[in-house]
PDB file of C-alpha atoms and ligand atoms in Angstrom:
ATOM      1  CA  MET Z   1      12.679  10.041  34.718  1.00 82.00           C
ATOM      2  CA  GLY Z   2      15.678   9.316  32.548  1.00 80.00           C
ATOM      3  CA  ALA Z   3      19.265  10.386  33.166  1.00 79.00           C
ATOM      4  CA  HIS Z   4      18.816  13.181  30.608  1.00 79.00           C
ATOM      5  CA  ILE Z   5      16.998  15.213  33.314  1.00 82.00           C
ATOM      6  CA  SER Z   6      19.666  17.433  34.912  1.00 78.00           C
ATOM      7  CA  ASP Z   7      19.809  18.076  38.651  1.00 76.00           C
ATOM      8  CA  ASP Z   8      18.431  21.561  38.037  1.00 76.00           C
ATOM      9  CA  ALA Z   9      15.537  20.028  36.139  1.00 73.00           C
ATOM     10  CA  TRP Z  10      13.559  23.265  35.925  1.00 76.00           C
ATOM     11  CA  GLY Z  11      15.053  26.164  33.951  1.00 79.00           C
ATOM     12  CA  THR Z  12      14.044  29.694  33.101  1.00 80.00           C
ATOM     13  CA  ILE Z  13      11.918  29.831  29.972  1.00 76.00           C
ATOM     14  CA  ASN Z  14      11.383  33.214  28.288  1.00 76.00           C
ATOM     15  CA  GLY Z  15      12.254  34.995  31.540  1.00 78.00           C
ATOM     16  CA  LEU Z  16       9.767  32.933  33.538  1.00 80.00           C
ATOM     17  CA  ASP Z  17      11.493  31.898  36.760  1.00 80.00           C
ATOM     18  CA  PRO Z  18      10.506  28.389  37.782  1.00 74.00           C
ATOM     19  CA  ALA Z  19      10.799  29.433  41.467  1.00 74.00           C
ATOM     20  CA  LYS Z  20       7.836  31.742  40.897  1.00 77.00           C
ATOM     21  CA  CYS Z  21       5.709  29.004  39.423  1.00 76.00           C
ATOM     22  CA  ASP Z  22       3.681  26.348  41.217  1.00 75.00           C
ATOM     23  CA  MET Z  23       5.873  23.510  40.062  1.00 77.00           C
ATOM     24  CA  PHE Z  24       6.486  20.523  42.280  1.00 82.00           C
ATOM     25  CA  GLU Z  25       7.619  16.998  41.734  1.00 85.00           C
ATOM     26  CA  TYR Z  26       5.975  14.015  43.283  1.00 87.00           C
ATOM     27  CA  LYS Z  27       7.074  10.404  43.596  1.00 86.00           C
ATOM     28  CA  ASN Z  28       9.412  10.653  40.619  1.00 87.00           C
ATOM     29  CA  THR Z  29      11.750   7.710  40.212  1.00 86.00           C
ATOM     30  CA  GLY Z  30      14.626   6.759  37.947  1.00 84.00           C
ATOM     31  CA  PRO Z  31      18.103   8.142  37.261  1.00 82.00           C
ATOM     32  CA  GLY Z  32      16.777  11.652  36.555  1.00 83.00           C
ATOM     33  CA  ALA Z  33      14.731  11.880  39.771  1.00 87.00           C
ATOM     34  CA  ASN Z  34      16.121  14.059  42.555  1.00 85.00           C
ATOM     35  CA  PRO Z  35      14.284  14.236  45.910  1.00 84.00           C
ATOM     36  CA  ASN Z  36      16.166  17.476  46.734  1.00 84.00           C
ATOM     37  CA  ARG Z  37      14.135  19.377  44.182  1.00 83.00           C
ATOM     38  CA  ARG Z  38      10.869  20.908  45.328  1.00 83.00           C
ATOM     39  CA  GLN Z  39       8.485  18.109  46.177  1.00 86.00           C
ATOM     40  CA  LEU Z  40       4.757  18.075  46.672  1.00 87.00           C
ATOM     41  CA  ALA Z  41       3.939  17.149  50.270  1.00 86.00           C
ATOM     42  CA  PRO Z  42       2.019  13.883  50.509  1.00 85.00           C
ATOM     43  CA  SER Z  43      -0.657  15.681  52.501  1.00 87.00           C
ATOM     44  CA  GLN Z  44      -1.359  17.850  49.427  1.00 85.00           C
ATOM     45  CA  GLU Z  45      -1.844  14.945  47.096  1.00 84.00           C
ATOM     46  CA  SER Z  46      -5.609  14.958  47.473  1.00 83.00           C
ATOM     47  CA  ASN Z  47      -5.743  18.538  46.094  1.00 82.00           C
ATOM     48  CA  TYR Z  48      -4.339  17.437  42.759  1.00 82.00           C
ATOM     49  CA  THR Z  49      -6.661  14.856  41.342  1.00 80.00           C
ATOM     50  CA  VAL Z  50      -7.438  14.296  37.672  1.00 75.00           C
ATOM     51  CA  ALA Z  51     -11.123  14.872  38.413  1.00 76.00           C
ATOM     52  CA  LYS Z  52     -10.391  18.243  39.957  1.00 80.00           C
ATOM     53  CA  TYR Z  53      -8.630  19.515  36.864  1.00 79.00           C
ATOM     54  CA  LEU Z  54     -10.477  17.710  34.092  1.00 79.00           C
ATOM     55  CA  GLY Z  55     -13.892  17.345  35.726  1.00 76.00           C
ATOM     56  CA  GLY Z  56     -15.806  14.627  33.921  1.00 74.00           C
ATOM     57  CA  TRP Z  57     -13.730  15.048  30.742  1.00 77.00           C
ATOM     58  CA  ASN Z  58     -11.986  11.861  29.800  1.00 74.00           C
ATOM     59  CA  PRO Z  59      -9.600  12.719  26.990  1.00 71.00           C
ATOM     60  CA  ASP Z  60      -9.702   9.960  24.413  1.00 69.00           C
ATOM     61  CA  ILE Z  61      -6.135   9.645  23.248  1.00 69.00           C
ATOM     62  CA  THR Z  62      -7.015   7.038  20.644  1.00 71.00           C
ATOM     63  CA  GLU Z  63      -6.475   8.761  17.339  1.00 68.00           C
ATOM     64  CA  THR Z  64      -9.330   8.616  14.895  1.00 71.00           C
ATOM     65  CA  PRO Z  65      -7.798   6.955  11.839  1.00 75.00           C
ATOM     66  CA  ILE Z  66      -7.568   9.178   8.801  1.00 86.00           C
ATOM     67  CA  THR Z  67      -8.890   7.309   5.817  1.00 93.00           C
ATOM     68  CA  LYS Z  68      -7.471   7.845   2.362  1.00 95.00           C
ATOM     69  CA  SER Z  69      -9.593   7.454  -0.731  1.00 96.00           C
ATOM     70  CA  ALA Z  70      -8.491   4.577  -2.969  1.00 96.00           C
ATOM     71  CA  PHE Z  71      -9.377   6.797  -5.920  1.00 96.00           C
ATOM     72  CA  ASN Z  72      -6.735   9.412  -5.156  1.00 95.00           C
ATOM     73  CA  LYS Z  73      -3.226   9.040  -6.517  1.00 96.00           C
ATOM     74  CA  LEU Z  74      -1.426   7.407  -3.599  1.00 97.00           C
ATOM     75  CA  GLU Z  75       2.315   8.031  -3.510  1.00 97.00           C
ATOM     76  CA  VAL Z  76       4.094   4.809  -2.535  1.00 97.00           C
ATOM     77  CA  GLU Z  77       6.855   6.718  -0.747  1.00 97.00           C
ATOM     78  CA  ASN Z  78       4.191   7.713   1.796  1.00 96.00           C
ATOM     79  CA  TYR Z  79       3.681   4.103   2.888  1.00 97.00           C
ATOM     80  CA  ASP Z  80       2.756   3.488   6.521  1.00 96.00           C
ATOM     81  CA  SER Z  81       5.026   0.508   7.065  1.00 96.00           C
ATOM     82  CA  THR Z  82       7.066  -2.166   5.316  1.00 97.00           C
ATOM     83  CA  ASN Z  83       8.869  -5.408   6.064  1.00 97.00           C
ATOM     84  CA  SER Z  84      11.690  -4.482   3.678  1.00 96.00           C
ATOM     85  CA  SER Z  85      15.154  -3.688   4.944  1.00 93.00           C
ATOM     86  CA  THR Z  86      16.417  -2.620   1.516  1.00 94.00           C
ATOM     87  CA  ILE Z  87      13.732  -0.294   0.224  1.00 96.00           C
ATOM     88  CA  VAL Z  88      14.905   3.242  -0.628  1.00 96.00           C
ATOM     89  CA  THR Z  89      13.313   6.444  -1.846  1.00 96.00           C
ATOM     90  CA  ILE Z  90      14.363   7.190  -5.412  1.00 96.00           C
ATOM     91  CA  GLY Z  91      13.799   9.875  -8.020  1.00 95.00           C
ATOM     92  CA  THR Z  92      11.346   8.838 -10.717  1.00 94.00           C
ATOM     93  CA  ALA Z  93       9.903  10.227 -13.937  1.00 87.00           C
ATOM     94  CA  ASN Z  94       9.029  13.937 -14.105  1.00 84.00           C
ATOM     95  CA  ASN Z  95      10.966  14.783 -10.922  1.00 90.00           C
ATOM     96  CA  GLY Z  96       8.714  12.478  -8.932  1.00 93.00           C
ATOM     97  CA  LYS Z  97       9.661  10.280  -6.045  1.00 96.00           C
ATOM     98  CA  GLY Z  98       9.142   6.594  -5.599  1.00 97.00           C
ATOM     99  CA  LEU Z  99      10.598   3.470  -4.077  1.00 97.00           C
ATOM    100  CA  GLY Z 100      13.352   1.238  -5.383  1.00 96.00           C
ATOM    101  CA  SER Z 101      15.474  -1.690  -4.208  1.00 96.00           C
ATOM    102  CA  ILE Z 102      12.315  -3.689  -3.696  1.00 97.00           C
ATOM    103  CA  SER Z 103      12.843  -7.431  -3.744  1.00 95.00           C
ATOM    104  CA  ALA Z 104      10.747 -10.591  -3.716  1.00 97.00           C
ATOM    105  CA  GLY Z 105       8.755 -10.971  -0.515  1.00 97.00           C
ATOM    106  CA  ASP Z 106       8.816  -7.273   0.344  1.00 98.00           C
ATOM    107  CA  TYR Z 107       5.553  -5.591   1.098  1.00 98.00           C
ATOM    108  CA  LEU Z 108       4.279  -2.067   1.692  1.00 98.00           C
ATOM    109  CA  VAL Z 109       1.369  -1.227   3.954  1.00 98.00           C
ATOM    110  CA  PHE Z 110      -1.087   1.610   3.302  1.00 97.00           C
ATOM    111  CA  LYS Z 111      -3.453   1.937   6.214  1.00 97.00           C
ATOM    112  CA  ASN Z 112      -7.131   2.852   6.117  1.00 96.00           C
ATOM    113  CA  ILE Z 113      -7.707   2.930   2.375  1.00 97.00           C
ATOM    114  CA  ASP Z 114     -11.357   3.625   1.590  1.00 96.00           C
ATOM    115  CA  PHE Z 115     -12.466   1.578  -1.417  1.00 94.00           C
ATOM    116  CA  LYS Z 116     -16.087   2.783  -1.220  1.00 90.00           C
ATOM    117  CA  SER Z 117     -17.921   0.116  -3.206  1.00 83.00           C
ATOM    118  CA  GLU Z 118     -16.977   0.735  -6.796  1.00 85.00           C
ATOM    119  CA  ALA Z 119     -13.251   0.018  -7.169  1.00 90.00           C
ATOM    120  CA  ALA Z 120     -12.822  -2.170 -10.254  1.00 90.00           C
ATOM    121  CA  SER Z 121      -9.217  -1.744 -11.298  1.00 93.00           C
ATOM    122  CA  PHE Z 122      -5.757  -0.854 -10.055  1.00 95.00           C
ATOM    123  CA  LYS Z 123      -3.198   1.255 -11.891  1.00 96.00           C
ATOM    124  CA  SER Z 124       0.412   2.011 -11.016  1.00 97.00           C
ATOM    125  CA  LEU Z 125       3.399   3.851 -12.470  1.00 97.00           C
ATOM    126  CA  VAL Z 126       6.262   1.361 -12.527  1.00 97.00           C
ATOM    127  CA  ALA Z 127       9.659   0.664 -14.071  1.00 97.00           C
ATOM    128  CA  THR Z 128      11.417  -2.687 -14.254  1.00 97.00           C
ATOM    129  CA  THR Z 129      13.393  -4.959 -16.506  1.00 96.00           C
ATOM    130  CA  GLY Z 130      11.797  -8.015 -14.927  1.00 93.00           C
ATOM    131  CA  THR Z 131       8.270  -9.390 -14.717  1.00 91.00           C
ATOM    132  CA  PRO Z 132       7.371  -9.128 -11.028  1.00 95.00           C
ATOM    133  CA  ASN Z 133       3.847  -9.434  -9.679  1.00 95.00           C
ATOM    134  CA  ILE Z 134       2.367  -6.864  -7.346  1.00 97.00           C
ATOM    135  CA  GLU Z 135      -0.233  -8.660  -5.258  1.00 97.00           C
ATOM    136  CA  LEU Z 136      -2.975  -6.518  -3.744  1.00 97.00           C
ATOM    137  CA  ARG Z 137      -3.959  -7.950  -0.388  1.00 98.00           C
ATOM    138  CA  LEU Z 138      -6.222  -6.777   2.399  1.00 97.00           C
ATOM    139  CA  ASN Z 139      -5.236  -6.308   6.025  1.00 97.00           C
ATOM    140  CA  SER Z 140      -2.206  -8.650   6.100  1.00 97.00           C
ATOM    141  CA  PRO Z 141       0.589  -9.766   3.766  1.00 97.00           C
ATOM    142  CA  THR Z 142      -1.278 -13.056   3.341  1.00 97.00           C
ATOM    143  CA  GLY Z 143      -4.773 -11.547   3.468  1.00 97.00           C
ATOM    144  CA  THR Z 144      -7.488 -11.650   0.834  1.00 96.00           C
ATOM    145  CA  LEU Z 145      -6.022 -11.246  -2.651  1.00 95.00           C
ATOM    146  CA  ILE Z 146      -8.130  -8.697  -4.518  1.00 95.00           C
ATOM    147  CA  GLY Z 147      -5.964  -8.587  -7.635  1.00 92.00           C
ATOM    148  CA  THR Z 148      -2.506  -9.064  -9.085  1.00 92.00           C
ATOM    149  CA  LEU Z 149      -0.696  -6.622 -11.332  1.00 94.00           C
ATOM    150  CA  LYS Z 150       1.500  -8.807 -13.523  1.00 91.00           C
ATOM    151  CA  VAL Z 151       4.039  -6.152 -14.364  1.00 94.00           C
ATOM    152  CA  ALA Z 152       5.509  -6.324 -17.852  1.00 89.00           C
ATOM    153  CA  SER Z 153       9.087  -5.196 -18.371  1.00 92.00           C
ATOM    154  CA  THR Z 154       9.141  -1.496 -19.187  1.00 94.00           C
ATOM    155  CA  GLY Z 155      12.565  -1.846 -20.811  1.00 93.00           C
ATOM    156  CA  GLY Z 156      14.565  -0.036 -18.141  1.00 95.00           C
ATOM    157  CA  TRP Z 157      14.728   0.963 -14.480  1.00 96.00           C
ATOM    158  CA  ASN Z 158      14.064   4.577 -15.441  1.00 95.00           C
ATOM    159  CA  GLU Z 159      11.428   3.796 -18.074  1.00 95.00           C
ATOM    160  CA  TYR Z 160       8.226   4.450 -16.152  1.00 96.00           C
ATOM    161  CA  LYS Z 161       4.948   3.203 -17.553  1.00 94.00           C
ATOM    162  CA  GLU Z 162       1.421   2.986 -16.214  1.00 94.00           C
ATOM    163  CA  GLN Z 163       0.197  -0.581 -15.924  1.00 93.00           C
ATOM    164  CA  ALA Z 164      -3.200  -1.748 -14.749  1.00 92.00           C
ATOM    165  CA  CYS Z 165      -5.127  -4.817 -13.702  1.00 90.00           C
ATOM    166  CA  SER Z 166      -8.679  -5.738 -12.755  1.00 88.00           C
ATOM    167  CA  ILE Z 167      -9.537  -6.296  -9.120  1.00 92.00           C
ATOM    168  CA  ASN Z 168     -12.250  -8.243  -7.352  1.00 88.00           C
ATOM    169  CA  THR Z 169     -15.017  -6.464  -5.512  1.00 85.00           C
ATOM    170  CA  VAL Z 170     -13.778  -4.752  -2.382  1.00 91.00           C
ATOM    171  CA  THR Z 171     -15.734  -2.424  -0.155  1.00 89.00           C
ATOM    172  CA  GLY Z 172     -15.133  -0.192   2.812  1.00 92.00           C
ATOM    173  CA  VAL Z 173     -11.958   0.768   4.625  1.00 95.00           C
ATOM    174  CA  ASN Z 174      -9.086  -1.714   4.615  1.00 96.00           C
ATOM    175  CA  ASP Z 175      -5.354  -1.711   5.111  1.00 97.00           C
ATOM    176  CA  LEU Z 176      -3.852  -2.366   1.686  1.00 98.00           C
ATOM    177  CA  TYR Z 177      -0.738  -4.514   1.344  1.00 98.00           C
ATOM    178  CA  LEU Z 178       1.274  -4.372  -1.877  1.00 98.00           C
ATOM    179  CA  VAL Z 179       3.207  -7.641  -1.892  1.00 98.00           C
ATOM    180  CA  PHE Z 180       6.035  -7.858  -4.429  1.00 98.00           C
ATOM    181  CA  THR Z 181       7.304 -11.072  -6.032  1.00 97.00           C
ATOM    182  CA  GLY Z 182      10.291  -9.359  -7.629  1.00 96.00           C
ATOM    183  CA  ALA Z 183      12.162  -6.131  -8.197  1.00 97.00           C
ATOM    184  CA  VAL Z 184      10.290  -3.097  -9.445  1.00 97.00           C
ATOM    185  CA  ASN Z 185      10.584   0.658  -9.101  1.00 98.00           C
ATOM    186  CA  ILE Z 186       7.238   2.166  -8.248  1.00 98.00           C
ATOM    187  CA  ASP Z 187       6.050   5.773  -8.025  1.00 98.00           C
ATOM    188  CA  TRP Z 188       2.316   5.801  -7.269  1.00 98.00           C
ATOM    189  CA  PHE Z 189      -0.853   3.797  -7.585  1.00 98.00           C
ATOM    190  CA  THR Z 190      -4.559   4.408  -7.631  1.00 97.00           C
ATOM    191  CA  PHE Z 191      -7.825   2.552  -7.980  1.00 97.00           C
ATOM    192  CA  SER Z 192     -10.517   3.288 -10.505  1.00 94.00           C
ATOM    193  CA  THR Z 193     -14.151   2.460 -11.076  1.00 91.00           C
ATOM    194  CA  GLU Z 194     -13.313   1.665 -14.691  1.00 86.00           C
ATOM    195  CA  LYS Z 195     -13.286  -1.983 -15.599  1.00 81.00           C
ATOM    196  CA  ILE Z 196     -10.388  -3.066 -17.747  1.00 78.00           C
ATOM    197  CA  THR Z 197     -11.859  -4.297 -20.978  1.00 69.00           C
ATOM    198  CA  PRO Z 198      -9.366  -4.886 -23.747  1.00 65.00           C
ATOM    199  CA  SER Z 199     -10.666  -3.774 -27.132  1.00 61.00           C
ATOM    200  CA  ALA Z 200     -12.114  -6.664 -29.091  1.00 57.00           C
ATOM    201  CA  GLY Z 201      -9.308  -6.451 -31.632  1.00 65.00           C
ATOM    202  CA  THR Z 202      -6.617  -7.261 -29.075  1.00 82.00           C
ATOM    203  CA  LEU Z 203      -8.306 -10.015 -27.085  1.00 90.00           C
ATOM    204  CA  GLY Z 204      -6.520 -13.277 -27.707  1.00 93.00           C
ATOM    205  CA  ASP Z 205      -3.402 -11.559 -29.078  1.00 92.00           C
ATOM    206  CA  LEU Z 206      -0.771 -12.540 -26.556  1.00 93.00           C
ATOM    207  CA  ASN Z 207       2.336 -11.383 -28.383  1.00 89.00           C
ATOM    208  CA  GLY Z 208       1.137  -7.987 -29.607  1.00 83.00           C
ATOM    209  CA  ASP Z 209       1.365  -8.729 -33.326  1.00 86.00           C
ATOM    210  CA  GLU Z 210      -2.319  -7.852 -33.804  1.00 82.00           C
ATOM    211  CA  LYS Z 211      -3.159 -11.332 -34.987  1.00 88.00           C
ATOM    212  CA  VAL Z 212      -4.760 -14.168 -33.062  1.00 92.00           C
ATOM    213  CA  ASP Z 213      -3.212 -17.384 -34.223  1.00 94.00           C
ATOM    214  CA  ALA Z 214      -1.435 -20.576 -33.200  1.00 95.00           C
ATOM    215  CA  ILE Z 215       1.469 -18.595 -31.724  1.00 95.00           C
ATOM    216  CA  ASP Z 216      -0.905 -16.967 -29.207  1.00 96.00           C
ATOM    217  CA  PHE Z 217      -2.407 -20.349 -28.395  1.00 96.00           C
ATOM    218  CA  ALA Z 218       1.078 -21.750 -27.792  1.00 96.00           C
ATOM    219  CA  LEU Z 219       1.883 -18.783 -25.516  1.00 96.00           C
ATOM    220  CA  LEU Z 220      -1.303 -19.398 -23.535  1.00 97.00           C
ATOM    221  CA  LYS Z 221      -0.483 -23.081 -23.199  1.00 96.00           C
ATOM    222  CA  SER Z 222       3.038 -22.234 -22.039  1.00 96.00           C
ATOM    223  CA  HIS Z 223       1.592 -19.809 -19.465  1.00 95.00           C
ATOM    224  CA  MET Z 224      -0.906 -22.404 -18.217  1.00 94.00           C
ATOM    225  CA  LEU Z 225       1.902 -24.946 -17.806  1.00 95.00           C
ATOM    226  CA  GLY Z 226       4.029 -22.436 -15.907  1.00 93.00           C
ATOM    227  CA  ILE Z 227       6.810 -22.548 -18.509  1.00 94.00           C
ATOM    228  CA  THR Z 228       6.571 -18.848 -19.370  1.00 91.00           C
ATOM    229  CA  THR Z 229       4.557 -16.086 -17.766  1.00 89.00           C
ATOM    230  CA  LEU Z 230       2.256 -13.686 -19.542  1.00 91.00           C
ATOM    231  CA  THR Z 231       2.431 -10.148 -18.197  1.00 86.00           C
ATOM    232  CA  GLY Z 232       0.963  -6.711 -18.769  1.00 84.00           C
ATOM    233  CA  THR Z 233      -1.398  -6.333 -21.726  1.00 84.00           C
ATOM    234  CA  ASN Z 234      -0.416  -9.768 -23.031  1.00 89.00           C
ATOM    235  CA  TYR Z 235      -1.855 -11.196 -19.829  1.00 90.00           C
ATOM    236  CA  THR Z 236      -4.949  -8.986 -20.006  1.00 88.00           C
ATOM    237  CA  ASN Z 237      -5.506 -10.049 -23.623  1.00 92.00           C
ATOM    238  CA  ALA Z 238      -5.233 -13.708 -22.630  1.00 94.00           C
ATOM    239  CA  ASP Z 239      -8.247 -13.265 -20.373  1.00 92.00           C
ATOM    240  CA  VAL Z 240     -10.584 -13.715 -23.327  1.00 92.00           C
ATOM    241  CA  ASN Z 241     -13.743 -14.036 -21.226  1.00 88.00           C
ATOM    242  CA  ILE Z 242     -12.692 -10.933 -19.223  1.00 82.00           C
ATOM    243  CA  ASP Z 243     -13.235 -12.349 -15.761  1.00 83.00           C
ATOM    244  CA  GLY Z 244      -9.910 -11.136 -14.375  1.00 81.00           C
ATOM    245  CA  GLU Z 245      -8.181 -14.512 -14.489  1.00 87.00           C
ATOM    246  CA  VAL Z 246      -6.321 -16.451 -17.124  1.00 92.00           C
ATOM    247  CA  ASN Z 247      -7.223 -20.089 -16.766  1.00 94.00           C
ATOM    248  CA  ALA Z 248      -8.529 -23.234 -18.456  1.00 95.00           C
ATOM    249  CA  ILE Z 249     -11.736 -21.472 -19.475  1.00 96.00           C
ATOM    250  CA  ASP Z 250      -9.785 -18.963 -21.568  1.00 96.00           C
ATOM    251  CA  TYR Z 251      -7.774 -21.843 -22.984  1.00 96.00           C
ATOM    252  CA  ALA Z 252     -10.959 -23.625 -24.056  1.00 96.00           C
ATOM    253  CA  ILE Z 253     -12.382 -20.455 -25.608  1.00 96.00           C
ATOM    254  CA  MET Z 254      -9.127 -19.773 -27.493  1.00 95.00           C
ATOM    255  CA  LYS Z 255      -9.208 -23.302 -28.847  1.00 95.00           C
ATOM    256  CA  GLN Z 256     -12.792 -22.859 -30.064  1.00 95.00           C
ATOM    257  CA  TYR Z 257     -11.815 -19.575 -31.699  1.00 94.00           C
ATOM    258  CA  LEU Z 258      -8.874 -21.071 -33.544  1.00 94.00           C
ATOM    259  CA  LEU Z 259     -10.996 -24.026 -34.666  1.00 94.00           C
ATOM    260  CA  ASN Z 260     -13.543 -21.511 -36.033  1.00 91.00           C
ATOM    261  CA  ILE Z 261     -16.221 -22.865 -33.704  1.00 92.00           C
ATOM    262  CA  ILE Z 262     -16.682 -19.298 -32.469  1.00 92.00           C
ATOM    263  CA  SER Z 263     -15.856 -16.175 -34.474  1.00 87.00           C
ATOM    264  CA  SER Z 264     -15.380 -13.702 -31.635  1.00 85.00           C
ATOM    265  CA  PHE Z 265     -14.683 -13.661 -27.898  1.00 85.00           C
ATOM    266  CA  ASN Z 266     -17.874 -11.794 -27.027  1.00 75.00           C
TER     267      ASN Z 266
HETATM  268 CA1   CA P   5       5.597   8.876  -5.852  1.00 93.34          CA
HETATM  269 CA1   CA P   6      -0.698 -12.672 -31.758  1.00 93.34          CA
HETATM  270 CA1   CA P   7     -10.545 -15.572 -18.026  1.00 93.34          CA
END
């Protein structure tokens, strides 16, 4: 018993006098313990067993985890835990709430997210002037990477836009870790069964000028070399074979397209 227990210990509650109740103390220790209060005699101990009061009932105090569907809108401010010491709750678009002051290396944990078996994409409402990644990992900050939202600048910290990315197959209930590589304000996220398939007209257009030409090829090359980074729809459009990754295969296909060896990306 801590020191916060007064010497009186028992008080009158709603007119109920503790002296008229069967209340005893037994083998209490610590700064709040006081052997001068009414004590249970050791000879009576055998009358007060757990079995006598609970019979065969063994209360299971392990809480059954409450799962949350990945397909609901999950508010980031309701995260279960974080490693961030800077993160703060902020006001967002439409009187919403979200999280800000996120920095590189921070992560948020959402426990017991049920992905069922059909989750194919991730979508989030974000605002940033940078180009951070939001890595989606399972069960630890370095766990299986199921997808990466390469956030494009929204043009302002209060300019909230929905951005989406494809994810790899994930099934069942997992703890979801959102791992941030840079600063972003974020309001909510959700998963969807919809695959992200850019319309044929935009595939290969990496600068949003609605043309696929040498400029796009140069942007892809620059991305592959790590000189610049494609984000948002420019990144999605660079994935010309729509397999969720931008890599040498897309580069080869782009080259064939520009050399007129192929006439479409399908
Ligand atoms: Ca929110
Ligand atoms: Ca273009
Ligand atoms: Ca690809």
